[in-house]
Tab-separated table of C-alpha atoms and ligand atoms in Angstrom:
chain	number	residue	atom	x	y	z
D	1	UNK	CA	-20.689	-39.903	50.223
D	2	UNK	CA	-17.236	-38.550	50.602
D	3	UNK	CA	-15.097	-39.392	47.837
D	4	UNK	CA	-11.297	-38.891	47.578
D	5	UNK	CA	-10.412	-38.533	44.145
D	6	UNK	CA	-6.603	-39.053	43.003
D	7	UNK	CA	-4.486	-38.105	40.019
D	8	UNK	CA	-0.984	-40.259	40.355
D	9	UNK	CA	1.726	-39.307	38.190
D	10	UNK	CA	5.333	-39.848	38.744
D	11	UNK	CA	6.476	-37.320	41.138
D	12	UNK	CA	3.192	-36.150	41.944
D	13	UNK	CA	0.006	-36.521	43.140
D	14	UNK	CA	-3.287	-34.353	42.703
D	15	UNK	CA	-6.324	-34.912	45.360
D	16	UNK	CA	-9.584	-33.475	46.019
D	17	UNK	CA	-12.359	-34.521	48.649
D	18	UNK	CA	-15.301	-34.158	47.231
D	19	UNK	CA	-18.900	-34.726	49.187
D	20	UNK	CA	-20.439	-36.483	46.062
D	21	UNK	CA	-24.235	-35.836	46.653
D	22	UNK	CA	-23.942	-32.494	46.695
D	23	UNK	CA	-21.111	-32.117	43.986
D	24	UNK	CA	-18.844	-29.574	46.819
D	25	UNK	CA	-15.403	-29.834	46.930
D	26	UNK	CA	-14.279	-29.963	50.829
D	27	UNK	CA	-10.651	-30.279	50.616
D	28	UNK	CA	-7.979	-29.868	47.555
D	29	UNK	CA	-4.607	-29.780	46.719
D	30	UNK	CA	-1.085	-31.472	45.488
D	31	UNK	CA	1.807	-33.280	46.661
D	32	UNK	CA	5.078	-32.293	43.985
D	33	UNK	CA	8.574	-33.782	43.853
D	34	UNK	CA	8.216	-37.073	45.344
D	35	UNK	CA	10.812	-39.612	45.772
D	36	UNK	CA	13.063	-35.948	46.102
D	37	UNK	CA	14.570	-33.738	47.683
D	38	UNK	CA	11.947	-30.211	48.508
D	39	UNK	CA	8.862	-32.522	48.657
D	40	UNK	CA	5.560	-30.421	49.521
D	41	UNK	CA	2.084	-30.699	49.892
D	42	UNK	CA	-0.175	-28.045	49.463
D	43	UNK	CA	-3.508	-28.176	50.433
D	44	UNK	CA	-6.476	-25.466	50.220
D	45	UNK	CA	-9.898	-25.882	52.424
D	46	UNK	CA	-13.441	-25.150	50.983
D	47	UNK	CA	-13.422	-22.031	53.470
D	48	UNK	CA	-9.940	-20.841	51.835
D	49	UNK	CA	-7.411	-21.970	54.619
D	50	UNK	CA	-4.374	-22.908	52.964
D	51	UNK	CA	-1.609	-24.711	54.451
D	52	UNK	CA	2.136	-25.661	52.465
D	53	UNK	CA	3.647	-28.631	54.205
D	54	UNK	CA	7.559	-30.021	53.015
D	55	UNK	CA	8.570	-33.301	53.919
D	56	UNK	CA	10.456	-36.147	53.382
D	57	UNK	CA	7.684	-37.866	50.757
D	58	UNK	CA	9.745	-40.893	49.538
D	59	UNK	CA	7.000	-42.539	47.862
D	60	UNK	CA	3.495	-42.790	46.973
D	61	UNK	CA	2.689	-45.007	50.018
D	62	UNK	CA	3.862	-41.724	52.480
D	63	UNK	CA	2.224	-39.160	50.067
D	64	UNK	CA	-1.171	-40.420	50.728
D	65	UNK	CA	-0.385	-40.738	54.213
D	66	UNK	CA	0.987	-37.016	54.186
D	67	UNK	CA	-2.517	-36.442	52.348
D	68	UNK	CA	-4.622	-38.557	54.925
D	69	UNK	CA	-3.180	-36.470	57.468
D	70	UNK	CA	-3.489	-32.898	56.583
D	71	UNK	CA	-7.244	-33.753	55.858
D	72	UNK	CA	-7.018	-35.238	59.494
D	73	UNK	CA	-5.295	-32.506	60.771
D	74	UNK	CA	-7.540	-30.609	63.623
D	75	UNK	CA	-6.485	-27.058	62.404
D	76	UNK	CA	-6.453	-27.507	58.931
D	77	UNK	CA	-8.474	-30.930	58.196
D	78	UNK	CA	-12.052	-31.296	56.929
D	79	UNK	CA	-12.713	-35.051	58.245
D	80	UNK	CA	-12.270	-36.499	61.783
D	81	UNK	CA	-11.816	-40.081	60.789
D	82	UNK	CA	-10.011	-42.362	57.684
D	83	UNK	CA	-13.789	-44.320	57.670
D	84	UNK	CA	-15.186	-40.398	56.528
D	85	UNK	CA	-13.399	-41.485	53.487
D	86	UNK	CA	-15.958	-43.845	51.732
D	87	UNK	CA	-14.480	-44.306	48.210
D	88	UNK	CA	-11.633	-43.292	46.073
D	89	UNK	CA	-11.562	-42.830	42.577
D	90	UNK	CA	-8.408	-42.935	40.366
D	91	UNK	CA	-7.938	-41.250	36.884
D	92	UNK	CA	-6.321	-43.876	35.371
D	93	UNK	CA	-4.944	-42.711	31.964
D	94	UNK	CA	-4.981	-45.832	29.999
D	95	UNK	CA	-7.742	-48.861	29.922
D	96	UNK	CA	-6.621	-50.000	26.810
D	97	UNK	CA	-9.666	-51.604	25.012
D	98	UNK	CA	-10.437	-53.619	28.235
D	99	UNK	CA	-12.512	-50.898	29.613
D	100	UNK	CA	-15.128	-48.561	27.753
D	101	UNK	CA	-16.565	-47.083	31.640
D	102	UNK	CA	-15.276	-47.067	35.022
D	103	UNK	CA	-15.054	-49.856	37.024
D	104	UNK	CA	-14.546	-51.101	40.743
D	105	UNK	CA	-11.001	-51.895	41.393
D	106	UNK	CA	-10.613	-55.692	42.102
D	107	UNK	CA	-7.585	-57.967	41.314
D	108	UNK	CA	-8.635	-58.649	37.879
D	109	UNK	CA	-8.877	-54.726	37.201
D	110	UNK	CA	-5.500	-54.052	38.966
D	111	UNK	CA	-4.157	-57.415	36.428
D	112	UNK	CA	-5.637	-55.479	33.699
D	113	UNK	CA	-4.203	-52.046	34.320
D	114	UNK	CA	-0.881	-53.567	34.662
D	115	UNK	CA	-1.388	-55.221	30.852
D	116	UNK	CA	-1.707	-51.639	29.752
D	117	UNK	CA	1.768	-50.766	30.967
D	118	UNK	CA	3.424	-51.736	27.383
D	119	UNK	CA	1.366	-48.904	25.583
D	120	UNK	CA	0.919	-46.271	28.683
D	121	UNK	CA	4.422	-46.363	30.142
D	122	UNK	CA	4.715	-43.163	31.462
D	123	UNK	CA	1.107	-43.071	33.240
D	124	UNK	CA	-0.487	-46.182	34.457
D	125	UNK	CA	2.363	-47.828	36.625
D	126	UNK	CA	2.104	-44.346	38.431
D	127	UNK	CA	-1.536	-44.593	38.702
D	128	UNK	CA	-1.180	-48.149	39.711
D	129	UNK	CA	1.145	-46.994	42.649
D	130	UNK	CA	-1.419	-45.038	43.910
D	131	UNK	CA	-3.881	-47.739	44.065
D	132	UNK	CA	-1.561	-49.878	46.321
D	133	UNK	CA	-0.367	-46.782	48.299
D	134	UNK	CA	-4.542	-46.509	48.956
D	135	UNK	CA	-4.578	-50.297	49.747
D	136	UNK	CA	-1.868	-49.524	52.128
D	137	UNK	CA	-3.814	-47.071	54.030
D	138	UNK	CA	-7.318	-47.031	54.043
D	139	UNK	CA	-7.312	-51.191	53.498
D	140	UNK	CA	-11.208	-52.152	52.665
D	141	UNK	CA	-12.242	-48.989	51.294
D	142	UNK	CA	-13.736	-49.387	48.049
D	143	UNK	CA	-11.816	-47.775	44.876
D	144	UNK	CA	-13.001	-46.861	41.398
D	145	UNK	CA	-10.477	-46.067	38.123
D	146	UNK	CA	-11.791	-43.915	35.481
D	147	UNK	CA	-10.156	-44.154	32.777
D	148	UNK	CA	-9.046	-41.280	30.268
D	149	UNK	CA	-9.511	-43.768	27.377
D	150	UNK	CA	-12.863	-45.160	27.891
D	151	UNK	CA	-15.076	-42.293	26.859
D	152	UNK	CA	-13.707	-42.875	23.214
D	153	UNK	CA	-13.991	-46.855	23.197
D	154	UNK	CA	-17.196	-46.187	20.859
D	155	UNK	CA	-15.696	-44.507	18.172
D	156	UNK	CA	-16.081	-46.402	14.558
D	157	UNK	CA	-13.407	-48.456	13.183
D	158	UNK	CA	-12.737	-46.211	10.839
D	159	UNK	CA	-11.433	-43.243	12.923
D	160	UNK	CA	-9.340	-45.564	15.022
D	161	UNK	CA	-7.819	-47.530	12.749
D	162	UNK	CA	-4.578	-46.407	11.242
D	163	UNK	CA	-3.208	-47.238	7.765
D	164	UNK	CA	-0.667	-50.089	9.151
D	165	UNK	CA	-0.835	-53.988	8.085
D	166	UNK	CA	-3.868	-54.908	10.518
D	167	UNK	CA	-1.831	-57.914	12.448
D	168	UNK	CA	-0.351	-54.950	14.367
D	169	UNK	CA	-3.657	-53.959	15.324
D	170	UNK	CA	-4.649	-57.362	16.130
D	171	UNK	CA	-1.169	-58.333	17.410
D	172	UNK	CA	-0.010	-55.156	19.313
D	173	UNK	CA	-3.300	-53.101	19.648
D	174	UNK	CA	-1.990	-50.548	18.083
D	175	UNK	CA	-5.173	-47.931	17.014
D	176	UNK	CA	-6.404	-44.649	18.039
D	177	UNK	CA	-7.369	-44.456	21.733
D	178	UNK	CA	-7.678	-41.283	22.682
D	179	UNK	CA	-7.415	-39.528	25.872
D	180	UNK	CA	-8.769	-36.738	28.405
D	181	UNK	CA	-12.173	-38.666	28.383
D	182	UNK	CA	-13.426	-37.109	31.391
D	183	UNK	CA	-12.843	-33.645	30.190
D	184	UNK	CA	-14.891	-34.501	27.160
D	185	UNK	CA	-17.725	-35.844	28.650
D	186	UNK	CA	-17.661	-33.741	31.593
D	187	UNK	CA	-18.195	-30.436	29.100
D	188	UNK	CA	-20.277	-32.120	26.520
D	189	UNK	CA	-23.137	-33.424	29.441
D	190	UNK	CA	-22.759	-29.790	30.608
D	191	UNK	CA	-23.062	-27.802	26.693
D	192	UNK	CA	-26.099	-30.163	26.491
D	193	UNK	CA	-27.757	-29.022	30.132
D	194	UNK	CA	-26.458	-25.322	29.067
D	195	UNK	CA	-28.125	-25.346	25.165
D	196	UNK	CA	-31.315	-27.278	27.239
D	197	UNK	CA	-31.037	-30.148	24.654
D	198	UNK	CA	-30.791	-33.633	24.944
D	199	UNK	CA	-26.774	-34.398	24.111
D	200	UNK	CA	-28.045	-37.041	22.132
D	201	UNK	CA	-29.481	-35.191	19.722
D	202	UNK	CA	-25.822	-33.026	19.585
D	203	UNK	CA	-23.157	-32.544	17.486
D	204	UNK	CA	-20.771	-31.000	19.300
D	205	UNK	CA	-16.542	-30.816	18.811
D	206	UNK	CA	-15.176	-30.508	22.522
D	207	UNK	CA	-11.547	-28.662	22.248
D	208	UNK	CA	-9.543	-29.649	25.477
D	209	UNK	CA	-6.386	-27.271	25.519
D	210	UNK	CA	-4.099	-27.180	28.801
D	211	UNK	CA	-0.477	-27.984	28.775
D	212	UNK	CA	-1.730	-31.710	26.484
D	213	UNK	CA	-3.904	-30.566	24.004
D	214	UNK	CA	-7.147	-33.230	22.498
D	215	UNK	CA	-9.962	-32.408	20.559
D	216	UNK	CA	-13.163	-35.080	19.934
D	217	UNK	CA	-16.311	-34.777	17.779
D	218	UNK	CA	-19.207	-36.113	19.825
D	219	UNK	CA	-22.243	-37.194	17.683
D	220	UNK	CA	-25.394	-38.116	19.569
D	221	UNK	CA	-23.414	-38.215	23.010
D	222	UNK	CA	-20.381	-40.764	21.256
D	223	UNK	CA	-16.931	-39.684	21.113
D	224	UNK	CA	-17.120	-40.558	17.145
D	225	UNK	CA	-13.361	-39.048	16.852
D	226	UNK	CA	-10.567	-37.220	18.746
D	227	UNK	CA	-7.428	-35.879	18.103
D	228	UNK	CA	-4.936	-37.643	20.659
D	229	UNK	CA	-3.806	-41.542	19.416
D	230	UNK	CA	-2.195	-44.313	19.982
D	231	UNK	CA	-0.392	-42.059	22.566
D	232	UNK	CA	-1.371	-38.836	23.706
D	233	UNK	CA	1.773	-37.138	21.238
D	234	UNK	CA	-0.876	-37.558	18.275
D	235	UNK	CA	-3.442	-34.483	17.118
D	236	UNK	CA	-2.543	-30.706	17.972
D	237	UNK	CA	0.012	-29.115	19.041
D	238	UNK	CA	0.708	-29.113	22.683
D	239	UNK	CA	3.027	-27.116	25.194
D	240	UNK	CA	5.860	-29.650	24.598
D	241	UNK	CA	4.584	-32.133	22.435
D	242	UNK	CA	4.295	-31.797	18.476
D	243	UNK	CA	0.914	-33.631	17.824
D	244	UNK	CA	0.781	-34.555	14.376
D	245	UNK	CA	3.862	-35.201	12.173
D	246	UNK	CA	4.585	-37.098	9.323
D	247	UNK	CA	6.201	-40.142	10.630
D	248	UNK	CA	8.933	-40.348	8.206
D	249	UNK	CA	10.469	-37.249	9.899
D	250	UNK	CA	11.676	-38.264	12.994
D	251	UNK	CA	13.086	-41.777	10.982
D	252	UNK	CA	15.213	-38.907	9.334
D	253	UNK	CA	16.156	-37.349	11.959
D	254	UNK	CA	17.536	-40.756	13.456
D	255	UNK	CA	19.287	-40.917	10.317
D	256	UNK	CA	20.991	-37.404	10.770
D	257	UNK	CA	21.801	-36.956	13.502
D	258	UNK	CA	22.059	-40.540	14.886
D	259	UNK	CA	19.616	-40.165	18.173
D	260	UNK	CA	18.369	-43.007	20.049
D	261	UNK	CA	14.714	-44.269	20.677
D	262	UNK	CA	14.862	-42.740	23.988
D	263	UNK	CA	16.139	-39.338	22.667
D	264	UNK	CA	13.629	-39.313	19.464
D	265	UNK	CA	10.715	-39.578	22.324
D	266	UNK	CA	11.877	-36.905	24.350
D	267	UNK	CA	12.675	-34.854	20.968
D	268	UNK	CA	8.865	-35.341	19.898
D	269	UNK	CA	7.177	-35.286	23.722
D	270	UNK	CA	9.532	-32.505	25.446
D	271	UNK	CA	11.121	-30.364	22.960
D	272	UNK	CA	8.417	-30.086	20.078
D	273	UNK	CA	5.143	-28.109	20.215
D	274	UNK	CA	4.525	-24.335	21.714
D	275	UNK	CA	8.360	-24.173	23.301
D	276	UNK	CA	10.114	-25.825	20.058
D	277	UNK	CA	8.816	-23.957	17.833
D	278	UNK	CA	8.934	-20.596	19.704
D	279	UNK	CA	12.006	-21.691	21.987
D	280	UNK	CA	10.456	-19.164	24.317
D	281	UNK	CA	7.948	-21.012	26.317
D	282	UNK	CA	5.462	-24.132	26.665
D	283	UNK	CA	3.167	-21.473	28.019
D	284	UNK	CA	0.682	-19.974	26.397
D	285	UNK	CA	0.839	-16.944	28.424
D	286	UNK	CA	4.242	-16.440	27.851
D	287	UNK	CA	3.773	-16.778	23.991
D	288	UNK	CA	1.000	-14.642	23.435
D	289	UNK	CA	3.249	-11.936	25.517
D	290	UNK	CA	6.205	-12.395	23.334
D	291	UNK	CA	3.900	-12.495	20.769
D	292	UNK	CA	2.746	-8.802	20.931
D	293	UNK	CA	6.041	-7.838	22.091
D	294	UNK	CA	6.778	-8.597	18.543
D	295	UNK	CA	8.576	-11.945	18.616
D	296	UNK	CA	8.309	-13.486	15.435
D	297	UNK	CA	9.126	-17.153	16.626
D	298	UNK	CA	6.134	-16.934	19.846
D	299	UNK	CA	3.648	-15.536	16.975
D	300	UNK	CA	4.560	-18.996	14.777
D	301	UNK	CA	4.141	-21.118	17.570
D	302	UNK	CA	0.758	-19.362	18.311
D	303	UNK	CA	-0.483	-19.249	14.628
D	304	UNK	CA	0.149	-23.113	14.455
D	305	UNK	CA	-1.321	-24.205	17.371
D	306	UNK	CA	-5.145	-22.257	16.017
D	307	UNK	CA	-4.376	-23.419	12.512
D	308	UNK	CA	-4.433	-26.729	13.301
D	309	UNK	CA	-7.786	-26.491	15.860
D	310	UNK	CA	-9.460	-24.641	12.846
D	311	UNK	CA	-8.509	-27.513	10.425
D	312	UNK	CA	-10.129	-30.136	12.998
D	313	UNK	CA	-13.159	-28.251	13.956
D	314	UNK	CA	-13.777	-28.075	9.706
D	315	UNK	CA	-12.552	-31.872	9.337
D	316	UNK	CA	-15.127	-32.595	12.607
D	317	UNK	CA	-17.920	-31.072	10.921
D	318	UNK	CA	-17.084	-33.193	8.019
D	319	UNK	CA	-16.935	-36.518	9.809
D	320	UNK	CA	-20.429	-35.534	11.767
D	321	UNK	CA	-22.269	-33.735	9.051
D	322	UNK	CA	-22.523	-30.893	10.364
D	323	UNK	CA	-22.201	-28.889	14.246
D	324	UNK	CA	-24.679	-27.109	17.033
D	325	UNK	CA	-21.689	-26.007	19.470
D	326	UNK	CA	-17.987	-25.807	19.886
D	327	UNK	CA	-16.573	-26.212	23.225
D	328	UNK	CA	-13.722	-24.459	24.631
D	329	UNK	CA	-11.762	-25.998	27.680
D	330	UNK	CA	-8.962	-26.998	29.919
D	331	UNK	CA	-6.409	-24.038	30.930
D	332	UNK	CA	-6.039	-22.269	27.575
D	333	UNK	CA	-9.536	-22.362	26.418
D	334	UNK	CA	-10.722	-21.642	29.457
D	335	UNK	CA	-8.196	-18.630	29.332
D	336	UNK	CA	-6.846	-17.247	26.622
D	337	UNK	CA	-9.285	-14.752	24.305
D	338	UNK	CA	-6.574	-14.352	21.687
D	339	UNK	CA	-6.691	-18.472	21.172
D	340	UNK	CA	-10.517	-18.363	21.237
D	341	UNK	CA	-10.629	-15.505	18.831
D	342	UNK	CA	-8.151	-17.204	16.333
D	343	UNK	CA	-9.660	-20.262	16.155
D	344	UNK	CA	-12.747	-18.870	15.348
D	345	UNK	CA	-11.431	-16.497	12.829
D	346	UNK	CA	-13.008	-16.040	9.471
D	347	UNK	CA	-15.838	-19.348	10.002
D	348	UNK	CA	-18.523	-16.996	9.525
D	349	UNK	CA	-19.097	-19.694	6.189
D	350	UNK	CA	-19.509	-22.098	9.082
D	351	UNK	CA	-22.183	-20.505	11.289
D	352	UNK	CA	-19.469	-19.668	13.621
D	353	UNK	CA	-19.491	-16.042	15.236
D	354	UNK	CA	-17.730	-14.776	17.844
D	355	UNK	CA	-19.044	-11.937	20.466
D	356	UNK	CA	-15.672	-10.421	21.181
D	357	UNK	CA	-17.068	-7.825	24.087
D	358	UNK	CA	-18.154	-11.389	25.488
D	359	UNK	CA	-15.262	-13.409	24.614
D	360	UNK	CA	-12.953	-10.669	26.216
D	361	UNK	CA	-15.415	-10.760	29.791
D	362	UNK	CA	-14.702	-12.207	32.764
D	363	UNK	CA	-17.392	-14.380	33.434
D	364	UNK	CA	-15.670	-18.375	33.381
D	365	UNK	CA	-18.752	-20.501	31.783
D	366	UNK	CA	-19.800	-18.561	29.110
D	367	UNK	CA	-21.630	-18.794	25.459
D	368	UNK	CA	-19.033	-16.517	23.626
D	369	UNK	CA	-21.008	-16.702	20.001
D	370	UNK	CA	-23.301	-14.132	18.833
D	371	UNK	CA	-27.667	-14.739	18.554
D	372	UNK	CA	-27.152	-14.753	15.180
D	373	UNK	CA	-24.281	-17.507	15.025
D	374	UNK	CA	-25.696	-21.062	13.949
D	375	UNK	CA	-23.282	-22.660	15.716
D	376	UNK	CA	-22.702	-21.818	19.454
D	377	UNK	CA	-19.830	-21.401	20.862
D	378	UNK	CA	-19.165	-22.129	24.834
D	379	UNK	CA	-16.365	-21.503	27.325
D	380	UNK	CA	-16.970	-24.493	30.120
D	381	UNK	CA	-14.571	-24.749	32.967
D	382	UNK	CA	-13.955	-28.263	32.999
D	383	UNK	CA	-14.560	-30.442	36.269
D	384	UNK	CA	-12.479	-33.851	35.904
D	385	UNK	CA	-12.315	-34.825	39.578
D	386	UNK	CA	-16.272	-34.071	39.477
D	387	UNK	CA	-16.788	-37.035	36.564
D	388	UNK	CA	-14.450	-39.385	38.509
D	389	UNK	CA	-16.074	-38.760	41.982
D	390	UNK	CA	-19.510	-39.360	40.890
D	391	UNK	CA	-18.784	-42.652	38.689
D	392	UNK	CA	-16.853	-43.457	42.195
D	393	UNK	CA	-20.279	-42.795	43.944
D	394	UNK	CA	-22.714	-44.822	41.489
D	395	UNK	CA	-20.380	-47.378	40.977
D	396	UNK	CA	-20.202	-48.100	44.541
D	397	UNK	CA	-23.567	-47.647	45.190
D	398	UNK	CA	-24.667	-50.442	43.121
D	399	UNK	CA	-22.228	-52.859	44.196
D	400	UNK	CA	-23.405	-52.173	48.033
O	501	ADP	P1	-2.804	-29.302	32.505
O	501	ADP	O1	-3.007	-29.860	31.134
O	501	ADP	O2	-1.420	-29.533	33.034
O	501	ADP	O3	-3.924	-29.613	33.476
O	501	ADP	P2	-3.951	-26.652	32.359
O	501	ADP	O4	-5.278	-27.135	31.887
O	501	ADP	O5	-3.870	-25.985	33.681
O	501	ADP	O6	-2.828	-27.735	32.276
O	501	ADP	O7	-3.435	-25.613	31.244
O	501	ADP	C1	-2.165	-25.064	31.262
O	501	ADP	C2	-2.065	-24.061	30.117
O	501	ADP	O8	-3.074	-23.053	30.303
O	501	ADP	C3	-0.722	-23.345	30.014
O	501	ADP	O9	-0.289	-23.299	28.668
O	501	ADP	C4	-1.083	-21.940	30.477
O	501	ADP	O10	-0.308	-20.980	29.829
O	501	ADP	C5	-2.503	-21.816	29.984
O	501	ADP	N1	-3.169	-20.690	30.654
O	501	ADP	C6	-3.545	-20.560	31.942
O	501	ADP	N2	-4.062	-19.328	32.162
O	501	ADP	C7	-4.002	-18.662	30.986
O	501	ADP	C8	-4.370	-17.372	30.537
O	501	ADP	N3	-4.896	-16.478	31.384
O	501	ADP	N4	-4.158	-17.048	29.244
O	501	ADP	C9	-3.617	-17.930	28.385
O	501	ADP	N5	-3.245	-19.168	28.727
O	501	ADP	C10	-3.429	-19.538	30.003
């Protein structure tokens, strides 16, 4: 089964054809700047053929059809009809506590995603337009959302609740949700097939670090906890975001300096984390250069960032009692040795050591800790679109 999986965001949207029975990718790429002016699509084929269209892409209706036709397209395409499409599957970042798995997208669904708006402004009414734009053009094909939320909809009441007056739970839903659920899941199923153990019988703490940043404690195959919130600004710090702050803070800023709502969010979700603190970068690349170039500001912004995973991989082992792996993921833990090696600085009390000669090596899945290390430590390329095409594929398998 081929099985188009999207990522809609605002200006953008990320695809990959996958042929779901055999896990291979066929076709990949992005569409950037939509609804402006440069609009391109770039698109790479499983044999390596890569192809950079611009065009006017007003909207997500004409970047799927921009999509539908490069993978057409007889010198560049993989497909030779729209019916070799037989699913799609959405990452849809928010399913609120409606949805704890993926689901087939019906009216009810779409009803349900659009409820979430209120707490996931800037992502599901994106993701939402790509549903319709798929409507549009490939009417009758079946689509799936997986949701970045639902992997964590099992975690106890006690991580997700927060210390507010409980009607705002009950009134407003307001409680931890947590995000990058596919990431999570995707590299704790794989740690488990890797240590040749049943996941259930696992504690693991799954670090997800690209340009957002989540961690989660998986006990017995259950998200039990996880760093990101209410929003995905809670937990560690990020390339623009601050993750945790105390609260009061930015009610003092408003004070001082008399910002708006709208400016206080941008303060804490575009001007915080990796670049506000160094004011060099959001890049992690770019800070650990600075970094040993001797900038004092890039080494702060690098010394909090594996601070704070150190002080959730101890609080983790707290909440589970106790930890057989850490996992390290997503663009900078796939990446970065220096981050790697930080965070696992000086846990030796923990069972955690780190092979550096293997750390430092090339290889891209990877267990990084020493034989003698109690706890193991992995580097798993994560595999997102993977997790969403082959819910796509069971879920529409069993409806058939
Ligand atoms: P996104 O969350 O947008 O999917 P990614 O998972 O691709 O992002 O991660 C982006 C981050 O990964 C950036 O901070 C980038 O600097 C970092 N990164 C990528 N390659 C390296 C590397 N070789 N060393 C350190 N950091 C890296």
């Amino acid at each position: 089964m081929n099985v188009l999986v999207l990522n809609c965001g605002s200006s953008s949207v990320k695809y990959q054809l996958i042929e779901a029975d055999t896990q291979k990718w066929l076709a990949k790429g992005g569409i950037e700047r939509i609804g402006m002016s440069g609009a391109t699509l770039k698109n790479i084929r499983h044999d390596g053929d890569e192809i950079t269209i611009a065009g006017e892409i007003v909207d997500h209706i004409v970047a799927i059809e921009y999509i539908l036709a490069v993978l057409l397209s007889r010198n560049h395409g993989v497909i030779n009809d729209k019916s070799d499409i037989h699913a799609i599957g959405h990452r849809v970042v928010h399913g609120g506590e409606t949805f704890s798995s993926s689901v087939l997208i019906t009216d009810e669904v779409i009803k349900s995603i659009r409820e979430n708006f209120e707490i996931a402004p800037l992502h599901n009414p994106h993701n939402l337009r790509g549903i319709n734009a798929c409507q549009v053009n490939l009417p009758g094909t079946p689509q799936v959302a997986v949701f970045d939320t639902a992997f964590h909809q099992q975690m106890p009441r006690k991580a997700f609740l927060y210390g507010l007056p409980y009607s705002l739970y009950s009134q407003y839903k307001i409680r931890r949700y947590g995000f990058h659920g596919a990431s999570h899941r995707y590299v704790s199923e794989r740690v488990a097939m890797l240590m040749n153990t049943e996941l259930k019988q696992l504690k693991l703490i799954t670090c997800h670090l690209g340009n957002g940043c989540s961690m989660a404690a998986i006990n017995d195959g259950i998200s039990v906890d996880t760093t990101m919130g209410f929003t995905p600004l809670e937990g560690l710090l990020m390339g623009t975001r601050s993750g945790d702050i105390d609260p009061s803070i930015i009610l003092y800023i408003m004070g001082k300096e008399g910002i708006t709502l709208a400016e206080a969010n941008t303060l804490l979700n575009k001007h915080s984390g990796l670049q506000g603190i160094s004011g060099v970068s959001s890049d992690m690349r770019e800070i650990v250069q600075e970094m040993k170039n001797g900038d004092k500001k890039a080494k702060y912004a690098f010394d909090v960032f594996c601070y704070r995973i150190k002080k959730y991989i101890g609080s983790y082992a707290a909440a589970m009692g106790g930890l057989d792996a850490v996992v390290f993921t997503g663009g900078i833990g796939e990446n970065s040795v220096d981050v790697r090696k930080d965070c696992c600085d000086g846990m030796a009390y923990f069972g955690i050591r780190i092979d550096d000669a293997v750390n430092e090596s090339k290889e891209k899945e990877k267990l990084i800790s020493t034989a003698d290390s109690k706890t193991k430590v992995f580097v798993i390329p994560t595999n997102e679109e993977l997790v969403i095409a082959v819910d796509t594929k069971t879920i529409v398998q069993t409806k058939q």
